[in-house]
Tab-separated table of C-alpha atoms and ligand atoms in Angstrom:
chain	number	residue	atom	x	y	z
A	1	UNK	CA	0.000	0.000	0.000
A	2	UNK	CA	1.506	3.354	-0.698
A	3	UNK	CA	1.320	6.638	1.620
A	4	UNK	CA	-1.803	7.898	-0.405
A	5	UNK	CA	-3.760	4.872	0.020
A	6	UNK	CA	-2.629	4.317	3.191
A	7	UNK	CA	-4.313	7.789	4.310
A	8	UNK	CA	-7.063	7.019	2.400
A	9	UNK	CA	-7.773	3.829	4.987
A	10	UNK	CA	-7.035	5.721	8.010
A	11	UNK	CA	-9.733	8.198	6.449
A	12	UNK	CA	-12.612	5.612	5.609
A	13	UNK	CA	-11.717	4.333	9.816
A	14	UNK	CA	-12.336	8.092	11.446
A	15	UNK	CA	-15.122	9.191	8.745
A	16	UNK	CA	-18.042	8.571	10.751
A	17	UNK	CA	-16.412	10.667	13.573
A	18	UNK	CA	-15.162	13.636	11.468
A	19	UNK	CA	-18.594	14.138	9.858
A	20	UNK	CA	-20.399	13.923	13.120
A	21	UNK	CA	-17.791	16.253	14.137
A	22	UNK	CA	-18.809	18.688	11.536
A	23	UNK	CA	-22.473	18.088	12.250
A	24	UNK	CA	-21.859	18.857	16.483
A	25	UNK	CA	-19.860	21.937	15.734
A	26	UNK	CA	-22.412	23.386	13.586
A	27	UNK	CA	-25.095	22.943	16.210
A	28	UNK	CA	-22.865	24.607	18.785
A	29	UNK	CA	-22.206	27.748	17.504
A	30	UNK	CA	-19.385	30.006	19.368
A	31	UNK	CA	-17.976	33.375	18.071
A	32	UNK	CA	-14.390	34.194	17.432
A	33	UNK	CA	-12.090	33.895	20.887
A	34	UNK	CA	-14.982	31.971	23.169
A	35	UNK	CA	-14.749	28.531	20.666
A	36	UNK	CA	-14.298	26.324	23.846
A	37	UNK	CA	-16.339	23.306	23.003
A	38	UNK	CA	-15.052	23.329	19.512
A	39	UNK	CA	-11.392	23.637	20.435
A	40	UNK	CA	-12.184	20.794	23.054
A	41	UNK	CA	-13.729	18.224	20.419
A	42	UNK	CA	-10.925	19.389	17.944
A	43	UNK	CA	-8.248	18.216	21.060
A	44	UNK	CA	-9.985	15.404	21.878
A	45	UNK	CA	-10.375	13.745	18.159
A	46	UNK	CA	-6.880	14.807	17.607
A	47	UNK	CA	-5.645	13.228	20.729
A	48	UNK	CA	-7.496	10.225	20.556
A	49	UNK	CA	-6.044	9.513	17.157
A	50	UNK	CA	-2.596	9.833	18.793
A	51	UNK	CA	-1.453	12.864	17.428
A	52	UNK	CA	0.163	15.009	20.121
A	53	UNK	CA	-2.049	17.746	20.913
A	54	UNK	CA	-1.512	21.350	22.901
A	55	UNK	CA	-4.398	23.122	23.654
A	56	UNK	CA	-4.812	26.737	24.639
A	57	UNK	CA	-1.056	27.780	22.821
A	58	UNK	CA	-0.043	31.304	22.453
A	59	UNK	CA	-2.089	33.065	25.279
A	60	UNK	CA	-4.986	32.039	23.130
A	61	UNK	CA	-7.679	29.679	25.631
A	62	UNK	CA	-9.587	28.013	21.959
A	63	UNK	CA	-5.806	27.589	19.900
A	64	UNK	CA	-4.381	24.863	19.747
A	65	UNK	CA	-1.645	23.021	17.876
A	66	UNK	CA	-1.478	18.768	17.128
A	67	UNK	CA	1.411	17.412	15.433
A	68	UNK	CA	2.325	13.996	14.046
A	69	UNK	CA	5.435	12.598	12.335
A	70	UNK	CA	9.116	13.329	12.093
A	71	UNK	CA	9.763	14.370	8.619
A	72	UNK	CA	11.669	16.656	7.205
A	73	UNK	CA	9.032	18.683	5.367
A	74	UNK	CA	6.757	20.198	7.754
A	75	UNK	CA	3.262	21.271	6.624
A	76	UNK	CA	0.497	22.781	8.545
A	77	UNK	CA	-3.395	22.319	8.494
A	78	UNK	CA	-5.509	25.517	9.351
A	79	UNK	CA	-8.494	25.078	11.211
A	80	UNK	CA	-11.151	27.744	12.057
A	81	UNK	CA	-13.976	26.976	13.894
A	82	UNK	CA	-15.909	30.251	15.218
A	83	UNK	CA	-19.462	31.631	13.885
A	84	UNK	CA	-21.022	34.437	12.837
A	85	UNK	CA	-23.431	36.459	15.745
A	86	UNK	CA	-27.016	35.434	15.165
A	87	UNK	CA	-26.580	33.268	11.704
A	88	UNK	CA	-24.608	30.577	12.970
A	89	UNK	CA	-22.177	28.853	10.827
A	90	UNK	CA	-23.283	31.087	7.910
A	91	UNK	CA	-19.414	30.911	6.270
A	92	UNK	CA	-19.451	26.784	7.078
A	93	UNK	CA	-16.012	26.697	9.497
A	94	UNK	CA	-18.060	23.711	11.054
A	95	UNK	CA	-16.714	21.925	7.957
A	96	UNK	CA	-13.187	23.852	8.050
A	97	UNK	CA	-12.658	22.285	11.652
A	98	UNK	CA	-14.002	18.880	10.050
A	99	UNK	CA	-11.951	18.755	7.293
A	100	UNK	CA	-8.859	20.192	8.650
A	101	UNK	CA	-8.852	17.153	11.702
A	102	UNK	CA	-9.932	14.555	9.015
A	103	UNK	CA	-6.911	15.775	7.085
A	104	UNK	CA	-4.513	16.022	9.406
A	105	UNK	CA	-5.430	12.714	10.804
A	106	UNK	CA	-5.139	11.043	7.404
A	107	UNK	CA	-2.030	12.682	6.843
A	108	UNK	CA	-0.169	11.577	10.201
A	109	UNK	CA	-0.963	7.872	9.152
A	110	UNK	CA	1.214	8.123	6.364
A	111	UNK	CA	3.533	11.107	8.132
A	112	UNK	CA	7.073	9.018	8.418
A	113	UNK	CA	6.833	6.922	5.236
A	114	UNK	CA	5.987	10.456	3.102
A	115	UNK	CA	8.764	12.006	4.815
A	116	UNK	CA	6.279	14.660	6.474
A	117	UNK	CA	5.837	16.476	9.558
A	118	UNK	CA	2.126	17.042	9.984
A	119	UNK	CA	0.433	20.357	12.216
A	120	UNK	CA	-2.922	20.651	12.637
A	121	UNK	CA	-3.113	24.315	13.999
A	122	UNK	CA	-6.696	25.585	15.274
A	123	UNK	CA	-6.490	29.347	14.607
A	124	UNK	CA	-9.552	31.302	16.528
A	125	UNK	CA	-11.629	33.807	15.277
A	126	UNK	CA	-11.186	34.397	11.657
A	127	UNK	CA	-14.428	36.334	11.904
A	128	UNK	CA	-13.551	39.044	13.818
A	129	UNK	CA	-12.368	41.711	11.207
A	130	UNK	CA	-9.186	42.627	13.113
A	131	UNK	CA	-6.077	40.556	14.414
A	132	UNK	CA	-7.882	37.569	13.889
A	133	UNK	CA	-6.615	34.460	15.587
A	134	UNK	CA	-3.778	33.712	12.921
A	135	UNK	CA	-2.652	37.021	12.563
A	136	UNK	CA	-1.800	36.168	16.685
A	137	UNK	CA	-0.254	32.671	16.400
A	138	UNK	CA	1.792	34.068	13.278
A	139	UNK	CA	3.561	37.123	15.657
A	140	UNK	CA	3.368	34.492	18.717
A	141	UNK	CA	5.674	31.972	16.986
A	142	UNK	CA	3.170	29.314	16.573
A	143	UNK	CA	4.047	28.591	12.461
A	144	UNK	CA	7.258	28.623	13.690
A	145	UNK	CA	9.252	25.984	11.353
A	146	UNK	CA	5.878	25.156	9.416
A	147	UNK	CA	7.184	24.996	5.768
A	148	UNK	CA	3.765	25.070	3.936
A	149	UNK	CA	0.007	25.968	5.435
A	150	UNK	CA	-3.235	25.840	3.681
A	151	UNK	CA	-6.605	25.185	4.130
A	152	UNK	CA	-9.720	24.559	2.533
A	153	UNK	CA	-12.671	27.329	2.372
A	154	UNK	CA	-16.731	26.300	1.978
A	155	UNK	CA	-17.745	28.221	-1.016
A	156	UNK	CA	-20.966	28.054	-2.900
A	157	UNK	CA	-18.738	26.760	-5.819
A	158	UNK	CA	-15.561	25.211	-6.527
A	159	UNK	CA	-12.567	27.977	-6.976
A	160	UNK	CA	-9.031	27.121	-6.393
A	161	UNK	CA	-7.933	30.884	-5.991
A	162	UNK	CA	-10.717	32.967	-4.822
A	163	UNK	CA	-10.190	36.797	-4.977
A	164	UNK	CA	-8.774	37.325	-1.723
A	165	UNK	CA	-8.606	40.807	-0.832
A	166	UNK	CA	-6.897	43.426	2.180
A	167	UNK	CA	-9.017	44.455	4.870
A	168	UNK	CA	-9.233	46.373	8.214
A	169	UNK	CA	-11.996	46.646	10.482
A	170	UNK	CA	-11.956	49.447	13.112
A	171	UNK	CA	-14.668	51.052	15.616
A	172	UNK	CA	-15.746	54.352	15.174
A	173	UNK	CA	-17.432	56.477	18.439
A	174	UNK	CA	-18.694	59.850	18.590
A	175	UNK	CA	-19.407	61.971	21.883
A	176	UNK	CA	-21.453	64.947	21.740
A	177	UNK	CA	-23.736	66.585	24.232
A	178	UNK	CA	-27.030	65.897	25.691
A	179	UNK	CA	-29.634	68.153	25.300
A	180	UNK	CA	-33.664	68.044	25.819
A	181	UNK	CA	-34.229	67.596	21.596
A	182	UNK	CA	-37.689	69.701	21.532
A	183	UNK	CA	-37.454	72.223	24.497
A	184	UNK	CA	-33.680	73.014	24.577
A	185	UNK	CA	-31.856	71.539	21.396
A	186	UNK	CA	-29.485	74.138	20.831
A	187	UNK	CA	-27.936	73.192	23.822
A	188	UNK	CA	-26.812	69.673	22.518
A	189	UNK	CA	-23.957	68.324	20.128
A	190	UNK	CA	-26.060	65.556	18.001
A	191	UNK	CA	-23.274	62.514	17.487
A	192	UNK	CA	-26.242	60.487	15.624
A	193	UNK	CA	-25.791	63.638	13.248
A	194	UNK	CA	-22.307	63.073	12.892
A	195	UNK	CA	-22.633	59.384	11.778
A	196	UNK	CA	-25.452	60.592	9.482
A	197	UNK	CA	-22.667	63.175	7.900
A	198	UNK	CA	-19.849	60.516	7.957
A	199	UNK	CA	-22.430	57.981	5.922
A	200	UNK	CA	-23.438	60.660	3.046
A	201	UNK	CA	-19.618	61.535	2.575
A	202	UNK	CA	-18.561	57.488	2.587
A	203	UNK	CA	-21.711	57.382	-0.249
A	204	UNK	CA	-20.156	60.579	-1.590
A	205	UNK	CA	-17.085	58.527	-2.057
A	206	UNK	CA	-17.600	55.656	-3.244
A	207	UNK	CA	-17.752	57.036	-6.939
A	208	UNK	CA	-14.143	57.708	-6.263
A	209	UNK	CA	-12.774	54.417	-5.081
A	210	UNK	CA	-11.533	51.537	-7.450
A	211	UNK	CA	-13.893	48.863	-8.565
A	212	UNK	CA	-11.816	46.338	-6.249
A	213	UNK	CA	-12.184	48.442	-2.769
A	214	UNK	CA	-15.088	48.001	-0.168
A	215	UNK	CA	-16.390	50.023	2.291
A	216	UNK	CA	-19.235	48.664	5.064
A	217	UNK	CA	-20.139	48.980	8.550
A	218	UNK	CA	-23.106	48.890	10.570
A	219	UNK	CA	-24.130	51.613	13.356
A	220	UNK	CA	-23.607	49.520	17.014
A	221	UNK	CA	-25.278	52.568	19.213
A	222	UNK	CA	-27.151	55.295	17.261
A	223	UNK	CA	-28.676	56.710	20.468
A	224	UNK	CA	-30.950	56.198	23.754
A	225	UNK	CA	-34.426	58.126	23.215
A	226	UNK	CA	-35.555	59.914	20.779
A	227	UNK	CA	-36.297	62.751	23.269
A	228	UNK	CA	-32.893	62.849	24.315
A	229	UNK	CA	-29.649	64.733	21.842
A	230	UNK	CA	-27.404	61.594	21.302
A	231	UNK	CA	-24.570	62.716	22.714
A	232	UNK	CA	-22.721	58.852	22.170
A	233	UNK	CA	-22.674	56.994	18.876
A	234	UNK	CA	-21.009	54.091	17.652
A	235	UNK	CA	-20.125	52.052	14.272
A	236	UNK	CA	-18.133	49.490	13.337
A	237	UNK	CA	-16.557	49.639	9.232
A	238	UNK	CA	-14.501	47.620	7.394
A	239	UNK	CA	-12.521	49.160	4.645
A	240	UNK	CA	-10.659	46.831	2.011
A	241	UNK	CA	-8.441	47.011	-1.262
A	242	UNK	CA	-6.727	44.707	-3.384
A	243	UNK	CA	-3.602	44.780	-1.112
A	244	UNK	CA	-2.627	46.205	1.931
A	245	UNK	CA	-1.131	49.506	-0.031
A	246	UNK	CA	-4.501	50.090	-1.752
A	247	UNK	CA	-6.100	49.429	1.516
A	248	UNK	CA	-4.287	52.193	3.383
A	249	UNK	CA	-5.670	54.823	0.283
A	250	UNK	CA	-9.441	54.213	0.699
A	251	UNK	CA	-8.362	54.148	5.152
A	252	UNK	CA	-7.587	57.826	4.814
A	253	UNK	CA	-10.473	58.713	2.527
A	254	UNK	CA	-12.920	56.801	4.938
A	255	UNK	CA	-11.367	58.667	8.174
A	256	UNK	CA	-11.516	61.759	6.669
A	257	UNK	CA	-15.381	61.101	5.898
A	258	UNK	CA	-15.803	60.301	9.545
A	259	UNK	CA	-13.510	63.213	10.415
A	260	UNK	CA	-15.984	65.366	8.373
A	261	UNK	CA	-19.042	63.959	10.654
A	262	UNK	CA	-17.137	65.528	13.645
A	263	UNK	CA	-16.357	68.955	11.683
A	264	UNK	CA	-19.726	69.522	11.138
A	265	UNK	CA	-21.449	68.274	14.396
A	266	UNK	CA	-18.977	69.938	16.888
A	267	UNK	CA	-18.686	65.939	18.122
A	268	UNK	CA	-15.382	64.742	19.645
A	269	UNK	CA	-14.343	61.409	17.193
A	270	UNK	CA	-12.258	58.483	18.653
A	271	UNK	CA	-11.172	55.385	16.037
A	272	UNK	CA	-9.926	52.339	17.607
A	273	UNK	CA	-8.768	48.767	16.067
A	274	UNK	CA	-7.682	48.243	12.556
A	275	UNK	CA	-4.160	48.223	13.893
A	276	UNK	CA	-3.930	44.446	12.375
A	277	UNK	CA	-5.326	44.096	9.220
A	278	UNK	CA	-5.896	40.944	6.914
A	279	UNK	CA	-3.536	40.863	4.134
A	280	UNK	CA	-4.463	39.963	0.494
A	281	UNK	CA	-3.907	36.516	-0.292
A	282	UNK	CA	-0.752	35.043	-1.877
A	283	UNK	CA	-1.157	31.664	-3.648
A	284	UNK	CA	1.737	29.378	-3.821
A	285	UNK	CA	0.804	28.073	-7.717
A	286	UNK	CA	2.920	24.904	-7.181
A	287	UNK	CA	1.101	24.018	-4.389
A	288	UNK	CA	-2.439	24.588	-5.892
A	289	UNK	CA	-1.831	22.903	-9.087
A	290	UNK	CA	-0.775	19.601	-6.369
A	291	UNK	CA	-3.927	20.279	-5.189
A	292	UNK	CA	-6.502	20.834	-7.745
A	293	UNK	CA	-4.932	17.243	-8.891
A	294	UNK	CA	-5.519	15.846	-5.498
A	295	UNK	CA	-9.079	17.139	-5.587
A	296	UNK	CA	-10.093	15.757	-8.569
A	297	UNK	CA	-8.735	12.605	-7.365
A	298	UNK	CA	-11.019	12.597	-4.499
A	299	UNK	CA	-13.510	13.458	-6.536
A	300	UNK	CA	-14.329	16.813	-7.194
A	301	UNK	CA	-14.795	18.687	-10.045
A	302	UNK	CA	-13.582	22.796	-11.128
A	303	UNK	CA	-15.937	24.145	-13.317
A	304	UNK	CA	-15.776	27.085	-15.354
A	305	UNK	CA	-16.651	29.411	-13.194
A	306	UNK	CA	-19.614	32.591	-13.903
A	307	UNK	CA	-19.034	35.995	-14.664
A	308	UNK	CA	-20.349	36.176	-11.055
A	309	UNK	CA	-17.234	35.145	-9.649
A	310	UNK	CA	-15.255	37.810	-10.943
A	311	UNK	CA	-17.153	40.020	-8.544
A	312	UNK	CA	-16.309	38.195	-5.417
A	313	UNK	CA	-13.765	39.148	-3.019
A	314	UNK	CA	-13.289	38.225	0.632
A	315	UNK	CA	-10.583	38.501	3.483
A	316	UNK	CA	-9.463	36.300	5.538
A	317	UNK	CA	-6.219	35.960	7.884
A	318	UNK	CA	-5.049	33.024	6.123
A	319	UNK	CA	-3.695	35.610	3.637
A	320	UNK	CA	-1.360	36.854	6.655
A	321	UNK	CA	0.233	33.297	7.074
A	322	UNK	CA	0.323	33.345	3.010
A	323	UNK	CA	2.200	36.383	3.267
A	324	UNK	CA	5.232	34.899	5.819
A	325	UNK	CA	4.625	30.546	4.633
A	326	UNK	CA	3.821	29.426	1.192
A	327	UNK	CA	-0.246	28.737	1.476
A	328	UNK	CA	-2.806	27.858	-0.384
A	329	UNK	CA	-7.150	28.355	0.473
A	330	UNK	CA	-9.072	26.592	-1.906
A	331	UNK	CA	-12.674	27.273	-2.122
A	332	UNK	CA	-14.709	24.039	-2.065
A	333	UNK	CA	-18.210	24.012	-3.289
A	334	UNK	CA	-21.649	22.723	-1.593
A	335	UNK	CA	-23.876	23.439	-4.178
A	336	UNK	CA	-25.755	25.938	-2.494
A	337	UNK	CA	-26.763	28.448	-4.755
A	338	UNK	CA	-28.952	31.041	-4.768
A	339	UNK	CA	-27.512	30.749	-0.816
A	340	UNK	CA	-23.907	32.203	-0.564
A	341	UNK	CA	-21.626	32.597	2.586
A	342	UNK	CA	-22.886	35.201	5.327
A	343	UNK	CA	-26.843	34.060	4.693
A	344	UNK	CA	-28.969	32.023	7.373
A	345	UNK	CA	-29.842	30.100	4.150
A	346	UNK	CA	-26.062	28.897	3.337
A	347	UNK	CA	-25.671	28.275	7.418
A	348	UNK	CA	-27.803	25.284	6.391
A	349	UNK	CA	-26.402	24.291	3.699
A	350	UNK	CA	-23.094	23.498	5.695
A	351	UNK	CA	-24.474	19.832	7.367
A	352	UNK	CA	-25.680	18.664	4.202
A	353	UNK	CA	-25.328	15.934	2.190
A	354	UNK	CA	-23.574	18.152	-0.648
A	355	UNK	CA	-21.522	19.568	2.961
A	356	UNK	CA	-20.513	16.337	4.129
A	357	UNK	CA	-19.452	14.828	0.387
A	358	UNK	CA	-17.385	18.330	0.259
A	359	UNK	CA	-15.830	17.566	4.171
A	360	UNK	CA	-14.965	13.696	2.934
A	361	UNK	CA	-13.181	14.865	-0.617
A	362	UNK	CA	-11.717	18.100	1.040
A	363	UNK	CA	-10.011	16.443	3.977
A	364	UNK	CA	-8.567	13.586	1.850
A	365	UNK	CA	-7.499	15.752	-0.858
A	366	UNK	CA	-5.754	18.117	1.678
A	367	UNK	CA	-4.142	14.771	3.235
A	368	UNK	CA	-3.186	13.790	-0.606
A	369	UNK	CA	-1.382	17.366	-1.131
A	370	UNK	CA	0.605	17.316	2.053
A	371	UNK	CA	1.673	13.688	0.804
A	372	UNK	CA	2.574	14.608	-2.366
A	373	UNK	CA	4.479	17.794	-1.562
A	374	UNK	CA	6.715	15.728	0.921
A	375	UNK	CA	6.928	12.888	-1.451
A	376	UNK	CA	8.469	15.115	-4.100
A	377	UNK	CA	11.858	16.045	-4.015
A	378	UNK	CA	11.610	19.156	-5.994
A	379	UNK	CA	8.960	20.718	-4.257
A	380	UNK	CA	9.940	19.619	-0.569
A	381	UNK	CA	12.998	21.145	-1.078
A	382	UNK	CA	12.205	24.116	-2.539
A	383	UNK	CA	9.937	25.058	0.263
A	384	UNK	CA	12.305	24.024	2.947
A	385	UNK	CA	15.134	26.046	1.368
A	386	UNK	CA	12.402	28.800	0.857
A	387	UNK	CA	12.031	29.152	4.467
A	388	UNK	CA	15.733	28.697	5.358
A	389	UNK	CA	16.173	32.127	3.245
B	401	ZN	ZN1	-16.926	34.357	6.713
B	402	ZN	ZN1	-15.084	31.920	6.505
């Protein structure tokens, strides 16, 4: 039996428990930083299948690391595993977590034969906008010596490089005054006013930003009674651009739009966060053509993808690890359409049938890759002397 097929057995023997896994995360949604029952069931699978498993690494309670094998190219398997507030697992990391322990399990079978040093790393909060879990366990040493990362991505469809832009998130608060708003108004400093100002010049704007930037945020606070001048408002925005230079541009237009809320209002404005943004995404081609093989191999399929896709564009802080380790984040499909990521509708989509065919074929094919790479003389040691540079 060779190292492939050999992962494929140890696959078939956890199956059952990976896609239950899948199926228990989902129904236990936890947001980014608080996934303790996730990062517990992630341990314990881990554990149980005798990799050797740290839990709470890097300051971080819900990261953890598992490794298996002693060779000498070392690749690691993201996992994220936290939710969305109110929709659940509406971007599917139930099947992320899934896929990445199925993987990683498969992998570790076949670690020493392959010449491969399997890591499993579960990275927190991916959701959160700003220094998301990676972008922590990157600065905090925990891809230290990791040759290779990647990853696999729920999608609606298949896409082996999905547009994978910059972004920041930050909080925006104004303070004003209180006032009595019918018997004594010119006696208050209206901070609702200011976000209204701050919205109209980010609309203003937007005919001035490139066709790949984003700007979007919600209003947290917008005020306590209507009878009452809102003297303290709150939003939260997310600006993005193709890469973190383009990102910075449309940052200093969007302050200065908020900046114009306070000119006009009188209202004191305070900006916090966005001091670690998600990078753009860097795709190591070698390892996504090993891949895409792989993938097809377990079964799935690449179609030609829409005109629609051209249009999409996420972030993610897998593109910071890209940025330091070679990576790669294939999207894999679940046949979900008209429901797409961030929907209630796509949130069920993620347990099934279509989900758990995409968790079997992704975790194998990920297992396959990390195989292959190792197996491979030319591209183990061009990654290993890649990161000896
Ligand atoms: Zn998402
Ligand atoms: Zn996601």
């Amino acid at each position: 039996m060779n190292s492939k097929e050999g992962a494929r057995e140890r696959f078939k023997g956890i199956q059952k428990e990976i896609l239950s896994l899948s199926h228990r995360i989902h129904a236990n949604p936890e947001l980014g930083f608080e996934e303790e029952k996730a990062s517990h069931w992630l341990a314990e699978i881990l554990s149980d299948a005798g990799m050797d498993v740290k839990l709470g690494i890097c300051d971080l309670p819900t990261a953890f690391l598992a490794r298996a094998g002693t060779g000498p190219l070392h690749v690691a398997i993201c996992a994220e595993y936290d939710s969305l507030p109110e929709i659940g697992h509406a971007c599917g990391h139930n099947m992320i977590a899934a896929m990445a322990a199925g993987a990683g399990i498969a992998a570790a079978k076949a670690a020493d034969e392959a010449g491969l040093t399997v890591s499993v790393i579960g990275t927190p909060a991916e959701e959160v906008g700003n220094a998301g879990g990676k972008i922590l366990l990157l600065e905090r040493g925990a891809f230290a010596g990791v040759h290779a990362s990647m990853m696999v991505h729920p999608a609606p469809f298949e896409m082996l490089e999905m547009n994978i832009i910059a972004a920041a998130m930050f909080d925006v608060h104004y303070t004003g005054k209180e006032a009595h708003a019918a018997a004594f108004p010119e006696m208050g400093i209206n901070a609702a006013d200011a976000l209204t100002v701050a919205q109209t010049a980010i609309g203003l704007i937007r005919q001035h930003l490139r066709q790949s930037d984003r700007v979007h945020g919600i209003v947290t606070h917008g005020g306590d009674a209507p009878n009452v001048v809102p003297a303290h408002t709150s939003a939260k925005y997310i600006v993005r651009g193709a890469n973190l230079k383009d990102l910075e541009d449309v940052r200093a237009k969007v302050y200065r739009c908020f900046e114009a809320g306070a000119t006009a209002t009188g209202a004191k404005l305070e900006i916090g966060g966005g001091d670690k943004p998600y990078a753009e995404m860097r795709f190591d081609g070698e390892m996504n053509a090993i891949y895409k093989r792989n993938a097809i191999d377990a079964g799935r399929a690449f179609p030609e993808l829409s005109p629609m896709v051209a249009r999409v564009a996420a972030s993610t802080d897998m593109g910071n690890v890209s940025q330091a380790i070679p990576s790669i984040h294939p999207a894999i499909g679940i046949n979900s359409l008209p429901a797409a990521n961030h929907q209630p509708e796509f949130t069920a989509h993620c347990v099934t049938e279509d989900a758990d065919r995409a968790v079997r074929e992704g975790a194998l094919a990920m297992a396959w890759t990390a195989i292959e790479m190792a197996e491979s003389a030319s591209v183990r040691d061009r990654l290993i002397q890649n990161a000896a540079r």
